[in-house]
mmCIF file with all atom_site columns, C-alpha atoms in Angstrom:
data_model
loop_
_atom_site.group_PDB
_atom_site.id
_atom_site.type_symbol
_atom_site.label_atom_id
_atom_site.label_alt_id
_atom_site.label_comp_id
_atom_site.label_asym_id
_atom_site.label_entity_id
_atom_site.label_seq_id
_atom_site.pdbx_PDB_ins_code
_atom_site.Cartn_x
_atom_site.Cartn_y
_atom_site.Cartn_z
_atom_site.occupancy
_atom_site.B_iso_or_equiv
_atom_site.pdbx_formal_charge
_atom_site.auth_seq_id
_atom_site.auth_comp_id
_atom_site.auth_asym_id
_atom_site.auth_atom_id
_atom_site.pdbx_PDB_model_num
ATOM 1   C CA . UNK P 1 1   ? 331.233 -1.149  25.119 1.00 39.00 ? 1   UNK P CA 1
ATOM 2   C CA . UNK P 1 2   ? 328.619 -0.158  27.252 1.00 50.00 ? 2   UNK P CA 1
ATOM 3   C CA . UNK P 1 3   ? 325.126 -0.554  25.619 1.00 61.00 ? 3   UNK P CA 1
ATOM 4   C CA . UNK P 1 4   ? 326.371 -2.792  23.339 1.00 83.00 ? 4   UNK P CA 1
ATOM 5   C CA . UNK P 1 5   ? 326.710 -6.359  22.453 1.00 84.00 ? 5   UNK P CA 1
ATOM 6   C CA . UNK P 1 6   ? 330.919 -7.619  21.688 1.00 86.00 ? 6   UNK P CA 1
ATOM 7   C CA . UNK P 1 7   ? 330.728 -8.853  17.281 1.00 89.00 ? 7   UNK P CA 1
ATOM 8   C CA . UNK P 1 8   ? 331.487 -12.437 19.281 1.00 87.00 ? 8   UNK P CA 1
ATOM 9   C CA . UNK P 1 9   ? 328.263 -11.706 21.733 1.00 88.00 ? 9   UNK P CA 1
ATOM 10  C CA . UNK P 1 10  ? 326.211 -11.004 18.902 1.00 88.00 ? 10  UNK P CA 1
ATOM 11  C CA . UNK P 1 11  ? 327.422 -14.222 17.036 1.00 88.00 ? 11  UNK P CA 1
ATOM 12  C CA . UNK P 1 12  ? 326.726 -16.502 19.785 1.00 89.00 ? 12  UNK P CA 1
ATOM 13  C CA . UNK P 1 13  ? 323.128 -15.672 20.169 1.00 90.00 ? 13  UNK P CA 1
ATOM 14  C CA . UNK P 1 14  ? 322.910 -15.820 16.594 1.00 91.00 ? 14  UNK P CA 1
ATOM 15  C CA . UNK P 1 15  ? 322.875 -19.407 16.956 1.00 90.00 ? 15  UNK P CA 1
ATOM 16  C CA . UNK P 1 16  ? 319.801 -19.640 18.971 1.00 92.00 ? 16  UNK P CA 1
ATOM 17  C CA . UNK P 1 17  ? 316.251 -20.141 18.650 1.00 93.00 ? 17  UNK P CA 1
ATOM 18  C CA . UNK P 1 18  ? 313.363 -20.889 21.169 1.00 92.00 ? 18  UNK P CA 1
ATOM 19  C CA . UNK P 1 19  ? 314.046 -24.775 20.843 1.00 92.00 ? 19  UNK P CA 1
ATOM 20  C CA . UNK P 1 20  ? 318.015 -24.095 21.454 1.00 94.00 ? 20  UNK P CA 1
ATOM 21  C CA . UNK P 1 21  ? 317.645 -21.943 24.082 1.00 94.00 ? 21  UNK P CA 1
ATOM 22  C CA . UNK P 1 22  ? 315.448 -24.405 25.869 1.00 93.00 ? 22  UNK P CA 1
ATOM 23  C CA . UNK P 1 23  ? 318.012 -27.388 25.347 1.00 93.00 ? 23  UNK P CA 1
ATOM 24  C CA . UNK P 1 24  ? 320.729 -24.636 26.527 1.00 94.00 ? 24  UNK P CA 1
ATOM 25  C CA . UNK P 1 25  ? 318.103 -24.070 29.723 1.00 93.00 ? 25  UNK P CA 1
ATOM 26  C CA . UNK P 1 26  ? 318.070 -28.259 30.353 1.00 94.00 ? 26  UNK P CA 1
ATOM 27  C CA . UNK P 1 27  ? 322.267 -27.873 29.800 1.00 93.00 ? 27  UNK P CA 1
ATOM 28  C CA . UNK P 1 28  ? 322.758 -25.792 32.443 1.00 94.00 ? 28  UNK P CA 1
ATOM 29  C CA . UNK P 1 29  ? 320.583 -27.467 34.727 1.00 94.00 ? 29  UNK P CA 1
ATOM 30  C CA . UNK P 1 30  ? 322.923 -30.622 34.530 1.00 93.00 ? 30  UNK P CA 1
ATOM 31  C CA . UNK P 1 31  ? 325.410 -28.475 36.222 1.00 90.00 ? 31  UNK P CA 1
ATOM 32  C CA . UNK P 1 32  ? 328.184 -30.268 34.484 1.00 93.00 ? 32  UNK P CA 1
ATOM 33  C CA . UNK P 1 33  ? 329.110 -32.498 31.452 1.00 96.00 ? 33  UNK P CA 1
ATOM 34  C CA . UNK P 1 34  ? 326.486 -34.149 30.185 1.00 96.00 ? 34  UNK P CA 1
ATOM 35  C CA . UNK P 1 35  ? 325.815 -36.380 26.368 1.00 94.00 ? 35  UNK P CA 1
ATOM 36  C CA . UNK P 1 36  ? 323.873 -36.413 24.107 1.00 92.00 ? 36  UNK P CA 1
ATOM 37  C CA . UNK P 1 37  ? 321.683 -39.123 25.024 1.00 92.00 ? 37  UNK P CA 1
ATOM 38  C CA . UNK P 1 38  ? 321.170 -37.943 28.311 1.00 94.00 ? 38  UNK P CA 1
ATOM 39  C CA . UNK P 1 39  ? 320.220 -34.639 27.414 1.00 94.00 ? 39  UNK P CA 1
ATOM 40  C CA . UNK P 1 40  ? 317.587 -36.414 24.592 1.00 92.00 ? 40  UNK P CA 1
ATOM 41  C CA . UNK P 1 41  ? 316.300 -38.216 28.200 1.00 93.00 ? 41  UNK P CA 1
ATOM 42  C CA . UNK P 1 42  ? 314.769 -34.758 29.984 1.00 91.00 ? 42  UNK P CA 1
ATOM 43  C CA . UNK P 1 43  ? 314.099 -33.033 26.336 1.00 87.00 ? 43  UNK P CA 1
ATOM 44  C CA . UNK P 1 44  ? 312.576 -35.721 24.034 1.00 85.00 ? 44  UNK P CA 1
ATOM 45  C CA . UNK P 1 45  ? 310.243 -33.634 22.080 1.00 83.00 ? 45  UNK P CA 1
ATOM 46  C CA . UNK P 1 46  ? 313.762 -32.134 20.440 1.00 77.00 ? 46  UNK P CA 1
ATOM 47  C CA . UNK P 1 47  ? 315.211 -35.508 19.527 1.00 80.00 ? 47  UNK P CA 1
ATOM 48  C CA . UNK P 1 48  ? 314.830 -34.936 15.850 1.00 83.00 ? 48  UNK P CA 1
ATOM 49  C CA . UNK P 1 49  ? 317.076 -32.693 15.600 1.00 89.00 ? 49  UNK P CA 1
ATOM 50  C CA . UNK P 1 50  ? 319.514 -32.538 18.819 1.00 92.00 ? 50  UNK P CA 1
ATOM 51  C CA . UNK P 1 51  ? 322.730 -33.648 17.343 1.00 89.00 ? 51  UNK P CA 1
ATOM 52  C CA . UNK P 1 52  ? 322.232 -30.406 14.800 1.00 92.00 ? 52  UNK P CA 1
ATOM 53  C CA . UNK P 1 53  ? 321.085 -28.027 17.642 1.00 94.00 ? 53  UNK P CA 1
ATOM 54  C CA . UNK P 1 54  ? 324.082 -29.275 19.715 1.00 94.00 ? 54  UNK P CA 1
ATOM 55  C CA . UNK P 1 55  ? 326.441 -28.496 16.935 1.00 91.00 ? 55  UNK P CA 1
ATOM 56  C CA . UNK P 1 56  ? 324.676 -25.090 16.438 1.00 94.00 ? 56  UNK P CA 1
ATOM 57  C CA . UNK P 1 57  ? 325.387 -24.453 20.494 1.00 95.00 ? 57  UNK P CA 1
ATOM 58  C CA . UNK P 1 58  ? 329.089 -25.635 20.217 1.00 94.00 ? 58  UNK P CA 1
ATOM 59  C CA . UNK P 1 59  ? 329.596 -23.535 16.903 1.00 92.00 ? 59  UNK P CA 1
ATOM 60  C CA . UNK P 1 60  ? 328.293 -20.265 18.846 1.00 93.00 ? 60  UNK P CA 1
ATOM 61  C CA . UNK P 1 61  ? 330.536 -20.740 21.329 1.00 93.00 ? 61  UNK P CA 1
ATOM 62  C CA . UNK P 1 62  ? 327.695 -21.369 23.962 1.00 95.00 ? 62  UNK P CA 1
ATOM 63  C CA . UNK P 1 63  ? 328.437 -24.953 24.527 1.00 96.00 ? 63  UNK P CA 1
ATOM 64  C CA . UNK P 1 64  ? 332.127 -26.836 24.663 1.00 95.00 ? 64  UNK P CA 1
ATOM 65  C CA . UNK P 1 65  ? 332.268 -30.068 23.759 1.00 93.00 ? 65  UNK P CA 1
ATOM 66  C CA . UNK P 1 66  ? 334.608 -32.759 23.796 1.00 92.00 ? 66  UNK P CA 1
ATOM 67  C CA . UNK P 1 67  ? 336.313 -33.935 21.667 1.00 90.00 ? 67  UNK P CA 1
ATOM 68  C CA . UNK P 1 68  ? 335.229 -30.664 19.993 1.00 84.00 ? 68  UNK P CA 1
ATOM 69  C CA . UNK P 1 69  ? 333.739 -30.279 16.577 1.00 79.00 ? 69  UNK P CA 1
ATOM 70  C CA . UNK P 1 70  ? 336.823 -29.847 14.605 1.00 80.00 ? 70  UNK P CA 1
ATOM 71  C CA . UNK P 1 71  ? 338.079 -33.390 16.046 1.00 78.00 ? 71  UNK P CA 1
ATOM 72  C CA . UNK P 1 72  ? 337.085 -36.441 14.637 1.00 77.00 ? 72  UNK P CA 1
ATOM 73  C CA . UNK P 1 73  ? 334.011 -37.551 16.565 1.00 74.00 ? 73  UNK P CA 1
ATOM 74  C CA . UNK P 1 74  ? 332.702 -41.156 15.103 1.00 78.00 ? 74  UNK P CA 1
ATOM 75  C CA . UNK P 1 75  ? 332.425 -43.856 17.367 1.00 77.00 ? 75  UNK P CA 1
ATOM 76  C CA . UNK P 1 76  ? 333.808 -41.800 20.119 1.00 80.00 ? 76  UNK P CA 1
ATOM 77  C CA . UNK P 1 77  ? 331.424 -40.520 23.099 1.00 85.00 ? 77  UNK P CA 1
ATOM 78  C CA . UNK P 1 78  ? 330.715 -36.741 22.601 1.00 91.00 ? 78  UNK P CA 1
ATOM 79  C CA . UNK P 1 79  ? 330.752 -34.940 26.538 1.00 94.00 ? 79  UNK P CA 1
ATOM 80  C CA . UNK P 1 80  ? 329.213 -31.236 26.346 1.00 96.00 ? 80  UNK P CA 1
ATOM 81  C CA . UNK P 1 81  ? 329.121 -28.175 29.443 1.00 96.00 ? 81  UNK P CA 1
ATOM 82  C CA . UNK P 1 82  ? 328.070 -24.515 29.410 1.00 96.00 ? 82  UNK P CA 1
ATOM 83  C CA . UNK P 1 83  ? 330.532 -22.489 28.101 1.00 95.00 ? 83  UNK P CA 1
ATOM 84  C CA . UNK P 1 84  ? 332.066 -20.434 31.015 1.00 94.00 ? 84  UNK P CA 1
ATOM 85  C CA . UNK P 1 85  ? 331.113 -17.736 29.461 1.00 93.00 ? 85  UNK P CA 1
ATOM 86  C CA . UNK P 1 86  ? 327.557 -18.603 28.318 1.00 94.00 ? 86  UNK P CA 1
ATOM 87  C CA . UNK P 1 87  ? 326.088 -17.536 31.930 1.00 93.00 ? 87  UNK P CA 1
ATOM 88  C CA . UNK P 1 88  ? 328.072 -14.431 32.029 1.00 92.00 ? 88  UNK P CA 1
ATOM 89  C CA . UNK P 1 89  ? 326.950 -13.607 28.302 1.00 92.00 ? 89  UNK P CA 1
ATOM 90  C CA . UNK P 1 90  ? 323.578 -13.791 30.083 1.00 91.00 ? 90  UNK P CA 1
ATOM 91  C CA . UNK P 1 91  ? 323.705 -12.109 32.640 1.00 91.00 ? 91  UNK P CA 1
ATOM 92  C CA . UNK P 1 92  ? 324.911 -9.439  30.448 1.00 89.00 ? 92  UNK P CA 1
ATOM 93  C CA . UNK P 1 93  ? 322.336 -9.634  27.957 1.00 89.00 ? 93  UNK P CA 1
ATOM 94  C CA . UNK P 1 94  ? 319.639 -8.949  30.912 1.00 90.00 ? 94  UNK P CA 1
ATOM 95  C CA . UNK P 1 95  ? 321.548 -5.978  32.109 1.00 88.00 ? 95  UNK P CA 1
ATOM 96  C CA . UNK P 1 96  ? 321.515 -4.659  28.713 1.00 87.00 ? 96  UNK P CA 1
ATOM 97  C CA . UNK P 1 97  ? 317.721 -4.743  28.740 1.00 87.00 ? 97  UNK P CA 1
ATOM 98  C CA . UNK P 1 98  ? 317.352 -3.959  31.902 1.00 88.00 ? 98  UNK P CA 1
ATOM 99  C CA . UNK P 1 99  ? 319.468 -0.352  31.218 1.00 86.00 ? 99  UNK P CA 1
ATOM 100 C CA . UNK P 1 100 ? 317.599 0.025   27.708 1.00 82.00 ? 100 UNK P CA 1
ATOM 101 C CA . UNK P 1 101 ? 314.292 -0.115  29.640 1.00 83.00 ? 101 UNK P CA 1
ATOM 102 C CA . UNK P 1 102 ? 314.888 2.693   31.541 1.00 83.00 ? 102 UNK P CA 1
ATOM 103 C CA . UNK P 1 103 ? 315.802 5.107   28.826 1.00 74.00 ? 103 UNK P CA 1
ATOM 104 C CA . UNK P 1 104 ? 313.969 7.142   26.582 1.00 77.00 ? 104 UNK P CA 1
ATOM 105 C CA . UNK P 1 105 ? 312.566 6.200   23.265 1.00 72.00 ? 105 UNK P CA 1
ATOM 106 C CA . UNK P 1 106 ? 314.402 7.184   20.876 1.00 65.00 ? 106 UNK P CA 1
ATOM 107 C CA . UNK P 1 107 ? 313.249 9.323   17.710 1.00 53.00 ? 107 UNK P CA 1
#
């Protein structure tokens, strides 16, 4: 698949937009589970709408949470991490660019 984004690649970054990818910038710099609340402490100016942009993250497969989405949540404390694979999807992503950079326009 080489040059290419997976359907499931493609899907996950469908779910992002500049203010998502910041609060999935401040996730990864917890370096483990972190809440809600405490993410709302180092990104304030997204507090509006964090519990949506968290469920956003979780539905594209970029953030885990626990208990997850599909689990009944109310009352309980909600604990969300990077997706293993969100840094790998990445990483990825900039190698794609990288590669497309260096080829020829084409007509």
């Amino acid at each position: 698949m080489r040059g290419e984004l997976s359907e499931a690649e493609a899907l996950a970054l469908s779910h992002l937009n500049s203010r998502r990818f910041e609060l999935l910038l401040h996730a990864a710099r917890f370096g483990g589970p972190f809440t809600a609340s405490q993410l709302r402490e180092v990104a304030p100016e997204h507090s509006s709408s964090l519990t949506r942009d968290l469920n956003a993250l979780e539905a594209g497969g970029l953030l885990v949470a626990t208990p997850s989405a599909s689990e009944q949540r109310q009352g309980r404390p909600v604990q969300f991490r990077l997706a293993p694979e969100t840094p790998e999807l990445f990483a990825r992503l900039s190698a794609l660019i990288s590669e497309a950079s260096t080829l020829p326009p084409s007509s």
